[in-house]
Amino acid sequence: MNIYRLPVLTDNYIFVLHDPDKNIAAVVDPAESKAVLSKLEELGAPLVAIFNTHHHSDHIGGNSGLLKRFPEAIVYGGEKDRDRIPHQQVFLKAGDRVKFGDREAEVFFVPGHTYAHIAYYFEPIFKLTSESTGDQGGELFCGDTLFAGGCGRLFEGTPAEMLNSLDQLRQLPDDTRVWCAHEYTLGNLKFALTVDSDNSDLQERMVMATAMRSRGEATIPTTIGLEKRTNPFMRWDFPAIQRSAGTEIGDRVFAKIRGQKDNFSG
Ligand code: ZN
Ligand code: FE
């Protein structure tokens, strides 16, 4: 499975998935249809699936336009988004599985940013063919739940819910690639340094991310391992973050730093 990252709108990423053996494509969180349609044209592959993580317009805005061109494509989303995602056909809950080409994804229910938010985790596979051997690692599409160096705002959920959602993602293998839906990394790391200033992995990451952005490169995908080392919203149980929050109680730590981030203006 090849993954193409399309930058659209101000800071969104749309992900086009391509199975080169079957020559079929899918898309995760199409903010708009135009960029996706030209990528599909270039690949010469039909769209068979639209995987939505949640109902916000910058994640579903392309659904209608894509279905006009590919009416057979199946639209997936969370069961609680049943009335909020246009043309949704499959209503997913925690533990459900979806297929694309030779890959299978497990669905995670990750409320917090919205009450219906889900994530898709494509599990690693080992492939042995005449042309190629090797692992394909896990791929996580998490919408606006986990960001590089940060997490989504709590529009419809509590700190405890978001903590629980991120805790599920934290248990995935460290080498899982994380495809976040926004390029928010630099702002997130700037804030992270205010609550975890002595973290040398974080300091180093800031230097690298700054260099990447100044070259116009994307900082996505990230990995679960890197987030565990440097993202304060994955580190509510680390002493440095607890000290910054002034409490050791998980959801209070989380609420405190989420609140500080909401009011942070860099
Ligand atoms: Zn959103
Ligand atoms: Fe978004």
PDB file of C-alpha atoms in Angstrom, residues 239-249 252-253 256-257 260:
ATOM      1  CA  PRO A 239       7.114  13.663  36.292  1.00  0.00           C
ATOM      2  CA  ALA A 240       8.136  16.718  34.226  1.00  0.00           C
ATOM      3  CA  ILE A 241       4.624  17.171  32.827  1.00  0.00           C
ATOM      4  CA  GLN A 242       3.036  16.498  36.219  1.00  0.00           C
ATOM      5  CA  ARG A 243       5.279  19.164  37.747  1.00  0.00           C
ATOM      6  CA  SER A 244       4.247  21.679  35.066  1.00  0.00           C
ATOM      7  CA  ALA A 245       0.569  20.883  35.671  1.00  0.00           C
ATOM      8  CA  GLY A 246       0.932  20.939  39.456  1.00  0.00           C
ATOM      9  CA  THR A 247      -0.880  17.613  39.903  1.00  0.00           C
ATOM     10  CA  GLU A 248      -0.271  13.893  39.365  1.00  0.00           C
ATOM     11  CA  ILE A 249      -3.871  12.945  38.607  1.00  0.00           C
ATOM     12  CA  ARG A 252      -6.257  16.821  35.710  1.00  0.00           C
ATOM     13  CA  VAL A 253      -2.747  16.918  34.243  1.00  0.00           C
ATOM     14  CA  LYS A 256      -4.383  21.643  32.724  1.00  0.00           C
ATOM     15  CA  ILE A 257      -1.979  21.385  29.804  1.00  0.00           C
ATOM     16  CA  GLN A 260      -2.705  26.101  28.646  1.00  0.00           C
TER      17      GLN A 260
END
